[in-house]
Amino acid sequence: MVTRRALLLASAALLVGRGALAQGGAGRRSRRPGQISLPDLHAPVDVLEDGYGIPHVRARSARDAFFAQGYLVARDRLFQLDLDLRRDLGRMAEAFGPAFLASDRAARLFHFRGDVAAELATIPHQVRDCVEGYVAGVNARIAEMEDDPAQLPRDYAILGLTPLRWTLADCVRRRGAGAGDADDEVRRAMLAARGLLEFEHYREPLRPAWRFAVPDGLDVAAVSWNDLGALRDLDRSQPFDPEVFAALHAESLRIDRAALGSNAWTVAGSRTATGRPILANDPHLAIGGFSPRHLIHLTAPGLDIIGAGNPGLPGIMLGHTDHYAFGRTNFHIDQSDLFVLRLDEADPERYWHNGAWTRFESYEEDFAVRGGAPERAVLRYAQGRPVIAHDAQRRRAVALATVTMLPGANMRFAIVALNLARDWDALREAARLHVSPTNLHYADKDGNIGWRAIGHAPRRPRHDGLFPAPGDGAHDWTGILAVEDMPSLYNPPQGWIASANAMNLPPDFPYQEHILSFTWSDPFRHDRIAQVLGVQTGHSVADSVALMHDIYSLPALALQAMLPAEPSPQAAPAAALLREWDGAMGKDSAAALLYRMVLPALTNAFREAVIPTEARDLITQIKLGAMLDALARPDPRLGEDPLAARDALIDAALVAGWERAVALAGPDPAAWRWGDHHRVTIRHPLSSIPAIAEAFPPIEGGRSGGDGTTVMARGTRADGAPGVRHGASFLFAADIGEWDNTRFLLLPGQSADPASPHYADFYRRWLAGDMPTLPFSRSAVERAAVGRMVLRPARG
């Protein structure tokens, strides 16, 4: 039976919700200066704002503290929140036209279809209450702007839009596809069909070491890129004009996902100058559009926490409480699998599962389209798994199993749960709600340090997740790993813990029994952090600040060690410049610029040398670490004399890199500067629209050092175009227990409003690595406060 969930009904529900809130009194400023009356607030909340635009909230309940967070982040970043909400709800075509229909269909495919009320009932009451408060706070800000449209951010008037209301139910429904490797599964199957699976090592080496095993019953010859179906549509938020909405293009989204990284380390008091632990963290996300972090300090009975959150996600993702500091980097968990379904020839709405023909669950969805007629689509599910491809003629469908669609996968409540935890043990319990794969770092005032891998990991009893699997039931998951089964460390003997997205499973972890992932980031950043922390015995907050801005490139030094002893005359100038270099990716370094020109030439030449022609359409990229390892050996696939072949490859790359540097920066290497071509530019994501570009001027001009492999991660675009594409938009180093010594940076500022003094006030400090202290104690906050306001419950 088809279930209808029409967009018109949803819109009607929103109108009803607006009426109900309006009856409670639209949010508006009180006649008394500095006081604002808001609906759905339970008690007065004091807000002190410091000179950086960071609100310090003092509430009478945790629920009202998170209400204030929702209200204040909507004040500073409403259009950013709204655009993410539209994308997740599959309502982009409604705002931007028919080019977004495919991505809207894909987005709604990953909405939770189970019992929302039952899901909410499983969430701890206080957590649910606080998230409801956050949602009410966002809506209170929207209500203010409905009452006084002049307060709307300028984006809305230019685009002819109004903000969408938030609901607690949508916090359950918005699930997404999760972290997985569906494209890797397809590529491996296609390589296996061609007998070329051995070359996958150069694209994505398996860590820990593992043997490929195609699941029983999988016909690898039938697997193709078409099996990704709606996943490609999810990435394909293509604008109707390729110059408009450029940040929503599939390539930009793919680059953003690839950039998800971070560094974090926790140092025990036994290795610090003060005897107190230190925790440092700098999450790496996309740079160039909206800032992915917003800072706030929330205080209420039983709650005192400060740090950075993701605008639109309730809670503080990294920072510190009055007892402990916490940080996070991306851990790697393969959270999804492709399942190939056999369709009933007589009825393609049925698939074979556990020895019987089973009918798909189907839902009709209606889509409003700006400038076009509404459209309707049927979305299918198999065992609760979104069906991303359905081909009746081939009697073939593909479903994506992902942990995000399982009952209990309520990530939008997880950060608040962590924030309410009071210690290490309570964090473990709170982590049961946390779906996203994360290295959670910890250090407390009692001197303890810890690390725990958190996130939902599927149990796969009959396959390893590296290939698609038959969807007949034989390879189904049997639940998720318990928090207790995930790896962790507590007060390790070496006195420090670091994570940087590289493979960090402890040696005694039973990874063959508990399969988490075989694909990880290259270890360059982690290894550099380990080099530094391994020799420091009097580590300080200043040392952590310096390490977060470390620009020494381990892959550059690895290449330097392999430079030909006798380069050709054409390559000699490049070889000499790199040989004298210390490997620091400084913004004023000529050698750094040359290295970045040599690297793509070497990578392309290596790929052509070792990847056979018939595999190059699948092995389109080479992992840097895999290439450097192969060159260091050197790899027998380079030829009969691998060492001579390696020298020839590097020699040719030196010549090509030098030529590219000359074309980019001129003939005189003394004038080359890496930072001249590695600049940090921040624009409104829709700045290709002239009116948006005029209303939201770019923040630009700053030169940067580093690259994507240095601890100070300043990654470049995937297409090699100049400019910084990703890095740490928020950094902090906490002095555990002496909280007012904590140092931090934000890029570019708290507000997305160019009229605000906090639109770009951190831009130059961020470029310089100038990290101020973050006030936390009551006295420090009072001294730092430059503005005050009171949020009061609206009458009625």
PDB file of C-alpha atoms in Angstrom, residues 223-399:
ATOM      1  CA  VAL A 223      27.960  -4.140 -11.034  1.00  0.00           C
ATOM      2  CA  SER A 224      28.248  -0.672 -12.569  1.00  0.00           C
ATOM      3  CA  TRP A 225      28.193   2.978 -11.581  1.00  0.00           C
ATOM      4  CA  ASN A 226      24.451   2.920 -12.278  1.00  0.00           C
ATOM      5  CA  ASP A 227      24.082   0.969  -9.054  1.00  0.00           C
ATOM      6  CA  LEU A 228      24.780   4.191  -7.134  1.00  0.00           C
ATOM      7  CA  GLY A 229      21.528   5.617  -8.478  1.00  0.00           C
ATOM      8  CA  ALA A 230      20.113   8.221  -6.124  1.00  0.00           C
ATOM      9  CA  LEU A 231      23.429   8.617  -4.308  1.00  0.00           C
ATOM     10  CA  ARG A 232      24.713  10.397  -7.376  1.00  0.00           C
ATOM     11  CA  ASP A 233      21.573  12.552  -7.359  1.00  0.00           C
ATOM     12  CA  LEU A 234      22.196  13.368  -3.711  1.00  0.00           C
ATOM     13  CA  ASP A 235      25.551  14.797  -4.767  1.00  0.00           C
ATOM     14  CA  ARG A 236      24.150  16.398  -7.885  1.00  0.00           C
ATOM     15  CA  SER A 237      22.555  19.560  -6.524  1.00  0.00           C
ATOM     16  CA  GLN A 238      23.092  21.151  -9.918  1.00  0.00           C
ATOM     17  CA  PRO A 239      22.028  24.740 -10.425  1.00  0.00           C
ATOM     18  CA  PHE A 240      19.935  25.819 -13.381  1.00  0.00           C
ATOM     19  CA  ASP A 241      22.802  28.146 -14.251  1.00  0.00           C
ATOM     20  CA  PRO A 242      26.264  26.585 -13.771  1.00  0.00           C
ATOM     21  CA  GLU A 243      27.585  29.933 -12.534  1.00  0.00           C
ATOM     22  CA  VAL A 244      24.863  30.249  -9.895  1.00  0.00           C
ATOM     23  CA  PHE A 245      24.760  28.343  -6.605  1.00  0.00           C
ATOM     24  CA  ALA A 246      28.261  27.076  -7.332  1.00  0.00           C
ATOM     25  CA  ALA A 247      28.779  25.923  -3.754  1.00  0.00           C
ATOM     26  CA  LEU A 248      25.899  23.480  -4.125  1.00  0.00           C
ATOM     27  CA  HIS A 249      27.481  21.705  -7.078  1.00  0.00           C
ATOM     28  CA  ALA A 250      28.376  18.045  -6.707  1.00  0.00           C
ATOM     29  CA  GLU A 251      32.116  18.631  -7.003  1.00  0.00           C
ATOM     30  CA  SER A 252      32.092  21.179  -4.205  1.00  0.00           C
ATOM     31  CA  LEU A 253      30.114  18.844  -1.971  1.00  0.00           C
ATOM     32  CA  ARG A 254      32.486  15.975  -2.744  1.00  0.00           C
ATOM     33  CA  ILE A 255      35.514  18.129  -1.936  1.00  0.00           C
ATOM     34  CA  ASP A 256      33.889  19.203   1.317  1.00  0.00           C
ATOM     35  CA  ARG A 257      33.368  15.587   2.358  1.00  0.00           C
ATOM     36  CA  ALA A 258      36.939  14.688   1.439  1.00  0.00           C
ATOM     37  CA  ALA A 259      38.133  17.578   3.591  1.00  0.00           C
ATOM     38  CA  LEU A 260      36.475  16.261   6.716  1.00  0.00           C
ATOM     39  CA  GLY A 261      39.459  15.706   8.918  1.00  0.00           C
ATOM     40  CA  SER A 262      40.958  17.244  12.041  1.00  0.00           C
ATOM     41  CA  ASN A 263      43.748  17.016  14.557  1.00  0.00           C
ATOM     42  CA  ALA A 264      43.375  16.471  18.287  1.00  0.00           C
ATOM     43  CA  TRP A 265      45.753  15.601  21.070  1.00  0.00           C
ATOM     44  CA  THR A 266      45.522  15.195  24.800  1.00  0.00           C
ATOM     45  CA  VAL A 267      48.658  15.470  26.949  1.00  0.00           C
ATOM     46  CA  ALA A 268      48.768  14.174  30.515  1.00  0.00           C
ATOM     47  CA  GLY A 269      49.978  16.383  33.356  1.00  0.00           C
ATOM     48  CA  SER A 270      53.050  14.171  33.688  1.00  0.00           C
ATOM     49  CA  ARG A 271      54.272  15.621  30.362  1.00  0.00           C
ATOM     50  CA  THR A 272      53.230  19.280  30.751  1.00  0.00           C
ATOM     51  CA  ALA A 273      55.023  22.234  32.290  1.00  0.00           C
ATOM     52  CA  THR A 274      52.257  22.901  34.827  1.00  0.00           C
ATOM     53  CA  GLY A 275      51.325  19.342  35.759  1.00  0.00           C
ATOM     54  CA  ARG A 276      47.825  19.952  34.358  1.00  0.00           C
ATOM     55  CA  PRO A 277      46.580  18.129  31.256  1.00  0.00           C
ATOM     56  CA  ILE A 278      46.217  19.991  27.967  1.00  0.00           C
ATOM     57  CA  LEU A 279      43.706  19.195  25.227  1.00  0.00           C
ATOM     58  CA  ALA A 280      43.981  20.750  21.747  1.00  0.00           C
ATOM     59  CA  ASN A 281      41.675  20.364  18.767  1.00  0.00           C
ATOM     60  CA  ASP A 282      41.312  21.926  15.308  1.00  0.00           C
ATOM     61  CA  PRO A 283      38.549  20.379  13.177  1.00  0.00           C
ATOM     62  CA  HIS A 284      39.103  20.655   9.418  1.00  0.00           C
ATOM     63  CA  LEU A 285      36.098  21.525   7.320  1.00  0.00           C
ATOM     64  CA  ALA A 286      35.435  23.453   4.145  1.00  0.00           C
ATOM     65  CA  ILE A 287      36.778  27.001   3.925  1.00  0.00           C
ATOM     66  CA  GLY A 288      35.389  29.467   1.432  1.00  0.00           C
ATOM     67  CA  GLY A 289      31.683  29.718   2.258  1.00  0.00           C
ATOM     68  CA  PHE A 290      29.679  29.785   5.471  1.00  0.00           C
ATOM     69  CA  SER A 291      31.740  29.275   8.617  1.00  0.00           C
ATOM     70  CA  PRO A 292      30.950  25.784   9.947  1.00  0.00           C
ATOM     71  CA  ARG A 293      31.342  26.802  13.605  1.00  0.00           C
ATOM     72  CA  HIS A 294      29.559  29.151  16.004  1.00  0.00           C
ATOM     73  CA  LEU A 295      30.761  29.775  19.572  1.00  0.00           C
ATOM     74  CA  ILE A 296      28.659  30.016  22.725  1.00  0.00           C
ATOM     75  CA  HIS A 297      28.900  29.618  26.512  1.00  0.00           C
ATOM     76  CA  LEU A 298      25.905  27.954  28.206  1.00  0.00           C
ATOM     77  CA  THR A 299      25.399  28.097  31.966  1.00  0.00           C
ATOM     78  CA  ALA A 300      22.480  26.686  33.972  1.00  0.00           C
ATOM     79  CA  PRO A 301      22.087  24.563  37.108  1.00  0.00           C
ATOM     80  CA  GLY A 302      24.191  21.451  36.426  1.00  0.00           C
ATOM     81  CA  LEU A 303      25.547  22.899  33.165  1.00  0.00           C
ATOM     82  CA  ASP A 304      28.575  25.097  32.456  1.00  0.00           C
ATOM     83  CA  ILE A 305      29.999  24.546  28.980  1.00  0.00           C
ATOM     84  CA  ILE A 306      31.728  26.665  26.334  1.00  0.00           C
ATOM     85  CA  GLY A 307      32.900  25.911  22.825  1.00  0.00           C
ATOM     86  CA  ALA A 308      31.930  25.627  19.197  1.00  0.00           C
ATOM     87  CA  GLY A 309      28.902  24.035  17.633  1.00  0.00           C
ATOM     88  CA  ASN A 310      27.756  23.316  14.115  1.00  0.00           C
ATOM     89  CA  PRO A 311      25.101  25.899  13.212  1.00  0.00           C
ATOM     90  CA  GLY A 312      21.823  24.006  13.110  1.00  0.00           C
ATOM     91  CA  LEU A 313      22.947  21.100  15.295  1.00  0.00           C
ATOM     92  CA  PRO A 314      21.880  21.540  18.924  1.00  0.00           C
ATOM     93  CA  GLY A 315      24.730  21.591  21.408  1.00  0.00           C
ATOM     94  CA  ILE A 316      28.466  22.269  21.590  1.00  0.00           C
ATOM     95  CA  MET A 317      30.615  19.848  19.605  1.00  0.00           C
ATOM     96  CA  LEU A 318      34.006  20.698  21.107  1.00  0.00           C
ATOM     97  CA  GLY A 319      35.177  22.795  23.995  1.00  0.00           C
ATOM     98  CA  HIS A 320      35.107  22.340  27.757  1.00  0.00           C
ATOM     99  CA  THR A 321      32.834  22.173  30.779  1.00  0.00           C
ATOM    100  CA  ASP A 322      33.764  23.255  34.279  1.00  0.00           C
ATOM    101  CA  HIS A 323      35.191  19.741  34.861  1.00  0.00           C
ATOM    102  CA  TYR A 324      36.631  18.440  31.586  1.00  0.00           C
ATOM    103  CA  ALA A 325      37.615  19.398  28.046  1.00  0.00           C
ATOM    104  CA  PHE A 326      36.520  17.420  25.014  1.00  0.00           C
ATOM    105  CA  GLY A 327      37.580  17.418  21.384  1.00  0.00           C
ATOM    106  CA  ARG A 328      36.812  15.421  18.279  1.00  0.00           C
ATOM    107  CA  THR A 329      38.229  14.296  14.974  1.00  0.00           C
ATOM    108  CA  ASN A 330      36.735  12.055  12.328  1.00  0.00           C
ATOM    109  CA  PHE A 331      37.173   8.380  13.093  1.00  0.00           C
ATOM    110  CA  HIS A 332      36.593   5.965  10.215  1.00  0.00           C
ATOM    111  CA  ILE A 333      33.658   3.570  10.279  1.00  0.00           C
ATOM    112  CA  ASP A 334      32.210   2.008   7.155  1.00  0.00           C
ATOM    113  CA  GLN A 335      28.585   2.735   8.004  1.00  0.00           C
ATOM    114  CA  SER A 336      26.861   1.650   4.805  1.00  0.00           C
ATOM    115  CA  ASP A 337      26.631  -1.238   2.350  1.00  0.00           C
ATOM    116  CA  LEU A 338      25.101  -1.729  -1.063  1.00  0.00           C
ATOM    117  CA  PHE A 339      22.718  -4.690  -1.298  1.00  0.00           C
ATOM    118  CA  VAL A 340      21.802  -5.994  -4.757  1.00  0.00           C
ATOM    119  CA  LEU A 341      18.165  -7.141  -4.954  1.00  0.00           C
ATOM    120  CA  ARG A 342      16.609  -9.605  -7.426  1.00  0.00           C
ATOM    121  CA  LEU A 343      13.213  -8.405  -8.645  1.00  0.00           C
ATOM    122  CA  ASP A 344      10.193 -10.545  -9.374  1.00  0.00           C
ATOM    123  CA  GLU A 345       9.812 -10.756 -13.145  1.00  0.00           C
ATOM    124  CA  ALA A 346       5.998 -10.773 -12.827  1.00  0.00           C
ATOM    125  CA  ASP A 347       5.908  -7.913 -10.316  1.00  0.00           C
ATOM    126  CA  PRO A 348       8.991  -5.623 -10.099  1.00  0.00           C
ATOM    127  CA  GLU A 349       7.609  -4.114  -6.900  1.00  0.00           C
ATOM    128  CA  ARG A 350       8.691  -7.321  -5.146  1.00  0.00           C
ATOM    129  CA  TYR A 351      12.219  -8.527  -4.321  1.00  0.00           C
ATOM    130  CA  TRP A 352      13.631 -11.855  -3.104  1.00  0.00           C
ATOM    131  CA  HIS A 353      14.549 -11.868   0.576  1.00  0.00           C
ATOM    132  CA  ASN A 354      14.880 -14.734   3.067  1.00  0.00           C
ATOM    133  CA  GLY A 355      13.310 -17.249   0.712  1.00  0.00           C
ATOM    134  CA  ALA A 356      10.214 -15.268  -0.256  1.00  0.00           C
ATOM    135  CA  TRP A 357       9.077 -12.480  -2.561  1.00  0.00           C
ATOM    136  CA  THR A 358       8.704  -9.343  -0.469  1.00  0.00           C
ATOM    137  CA  ARG A 359       6.947  -6.143  -1.477  1.00  0.00           C
ATOM    138  CA  PHE A 360       8.790  -2.838  -1.243  1.00  0.00           C
ATOM    139  CA  GLU A 361       7.526  -0.261   1.217  1.00  0.00           C
ATOM    140  CA  SER A 362       6.495   2.672  -0.962  1.00  0.00           C
ATOM    141  CA  TYR A 363       5.829   6.321  -0.175  1.00  0.00           C
ATOM    142  CA  GLU A 364       4.551   9.016  -2.500  1.00  0.00           C
ATOM    143  CA  GLU A 365       6.164  12.398  -2.103  1.00  0.00           C
ATOM    144  CA  ASP A 366       4.996  15.654  -3.690  1.00  0.00           C
ATOM    145  CA  PHE A 367       7.530  18.338  -4.589  1.00  0.00           C
ATOM    146  CA  ALA A 368       6.744  21.992  -5.059  1.00  0.00           C
ATOM    147  CA  VAL A 369       8.864  23.523  -7.843  1.00  0.00           C
ATOM    148  CA  ARG A 370       9.637  27.200  -8.183  1.00  0.00           C
ATOM    149  CA  GLY A 371       8.792  28.251 -11.699  1.00  0.00           C
ATOM    150  CA  GLY A 372       7.335  24.849 -12.587  1.00  0.00           C
ATOM    151  CA  ALA A 373       4.535  22.410 -11.970  1.00  0.00           C
ATOM    152  CA  PRO A 374       4.580  20.269  -8.808  1.00  0.00           C
ATOM    153  CA  GLU A 375       5.967  16.767  -9.250  1.00  0.00           C
ATOM    154  CA  ARG A 376       5.349  13.468  -7.505  1.00  0.00           C
ATOM    155  CA  ALA A 377       7.776  10.608  -6.926  1.00  0.00           C
ATOM    156  CA  VAL A 378       7.527   7.144  -5.428  1.00  0.00           C
ATOM    157  CA  LEU A 379      10.265   6.276  -2.934  1.00  0.00           C
ATOM    158  CA  ARG A 380      10.935   2.604  -2.186  1.00  0.00           C
ATOM    159  CA  TYR A 381      12.439   0.868   0.819  1.00  0.00           C
ATOM    160  CA  ALA A 382      13.559  -2.720   1.399  1.00  0.00           C
ATOM    161  CA  GLN A 383      13.814  -3.784   5.053  1.00  0.00           C
ATOM    162  CA  GLY A 384      13.897  -0.073   5.867  1.00  0.00           C
ATOM    163  CA  ARG A 385      16.803   0.491   3.480  1.00  0.00           C
ATOM    164  CA  PRO A 386      16.408   3.201   0.832  1.00  0.00           C
ATOM    165  CA  VAL A 387      16.241   1.735  -2.680  1.00  0.00           C
ATOM    166  CA  ILE A 388      18.644   3.931  -4.617  1.00  0.00           C
ATOM    167  CA  ALA A 389      18.355   2.144  -7.993  1.00  0.00           C
ATOM    168  CA  HIS A 390      15.468   0.184  -9.532  1.00  0.00           C
ATOM    169  CA  ASP A 391      15.640  -1.382 -13.007  1.00  0.00           C
ATOM    170  CA  ALA A 392      12.619  -3.531 -13.816  1.00  0.00           C
ATOM    171  CA  GLN A 393      13.990  -4.585 -17.207  1.00  0.00           C
ATOM    172  CA  ARG A 394      17.142  -6.022 -15.642  1.00  0.00           C
ATOM    173  CA  ARG A 395      15.171  -7.379 -12.671  1.00  0.00           C
ATOM    174  CA  ARG A 396      17.679  -5.566 -10.493  1.00  0.00           C
ATOM    175  CA  ALA A 397      17.449  -3.055  -7.679  1.00  0.00           C
ATOM    176  CA  VAL A 398      20.016  -1.754  -5.203  1.00  0.00           C
ATOM    177  CA  ALA A 399      19.316  -0.753  -1.617  1.00  0.00           C
TER     178      ALA A 399
END
